[in-house]
Amino acid sequence: MPDGLGAPLSEPLFERAALIGIGLIGSSLAHACRRKGLARAIVAADASPAVRETVRKLAIADEVAETAAAGVEGADLVILCAPVGAMGAIAEEIAPHLKPGAIVSDVGSVKASIIGAVAPHLPLGVHFIPGHPVAGTEQSGPTAGFATLFLNRWTILTPPEGTDPKALARLSAFWTAAGANVEVMAPAHHDLVLAITSHVPHLIAYNIVGTAADLEEVTRSEVIKFSAGGFRDFTRIAASDPTMWRDVFLNNKEAVLEMLGRFNEDLTALQRMIRRDDGQGLFDLFTRTRAIRRGIIEQGQETAAPDFGRRTGEN
Ligand code: NAP
């Protein structure tokens, strides 16, 4: 069955693409590059020897470099795919080894703090165009990746003022060929949008699963047994990578706290509706929220199948 990515390109967009950090996103990019012929050679680097070994076994890159510095030598595209907190140190390490004219990008889930950590290290003559594919799963590591992860999802690029339009067009073409839709945004706006669409929902999921785990009057086995009532859908998000999400919250503090403040106010209003038997208020809110889900399905960002498209017996 066709995977939806279409035929490989007749000519690669880049000669040598270096992916630094081969977890879920890095390995998915490697698969997508291979599948679509986006680069003549794919070079992978990762801090972990075990990950490098796995990448060799999976054969998802043409070369596996021992260090990020070695990985970027001669590359005309470099994408940093490590946790947000590691980006600054990687930029410092690779800076002297970057090829003049190379495009340097990243996939980090926050943008302003990464720009602050990376940009000061990069030499003049390379094009730094930060990015964020809004696509993922709760899995991590090099075996979790797949070529269609970015298909029909959005990749947000946050080019600094004065970015060379040709470099931006090249990077956009790369993501488009990987199946993504591309949107350009200011970094601070990206961080605010993602705070409410991704970061706060993860925090809520971590919190509700943590609360349930700590309950004394309901046993853990009951929580698991009756989880199909809604709880299990939070556990999927709350199973996301701890390192990645620690870094996201520490690096998007302001926007997350702003959105959490609003969330708390609305939660208090809901509490009041329940206490005051305000059925109409509850009904009106739930009707509005249902319409949001319809919009997400209409835009192809979720399946309309009942139970999130799970088939019986499959999770
Ligand atoms: P992941 O599966 O945990 O992979 C990250 C990889 O980077 C790991 O193999 C890690 O090695 C390696 N690494 C850590 N420090 C490094 C360094 N200094 N140099 C080279 N490699 C290093 O994470 P991921 O889910 O792919 O996320 C990667 C980035 O994508 C993050 O910035 C995240 O914010 C962003 N992102 C994630 C998602 C998602 O849903 N997962 C979606 C969009 C964007 P160790 O395991 O040995 O530390």
XYZ file of C-alpha atoms in Angstrom, residues 39 41 67 103 110 113 117 120 132 147 165 206-207 229 242 250 269 292 313:
19
model
C 20.095 14.209 0.388
C 24.385 11.300 1.783
C 31.156 13.252 17.242
C 21.978 25.663 6.443
C 10.743 25.626 21.891
C 15.571 29.863 24.102
C 21.635 29.295 23.021
C 25.820 33.276 19.321
C 9.931 22.616 14.814
C 9.436 7.947 7.344
C 15.133 33.816 1.135
C 1.700 14.351 33.702
C -0.258 15.859 36.589
C -13.002 5.677 30.948
C 11.219 12.764 30.578
C 12.583 24.846 31.687
C -14.884 28.684 36.819
C -12.861 22.294 18.257
C -7.755 -5.337 21.120
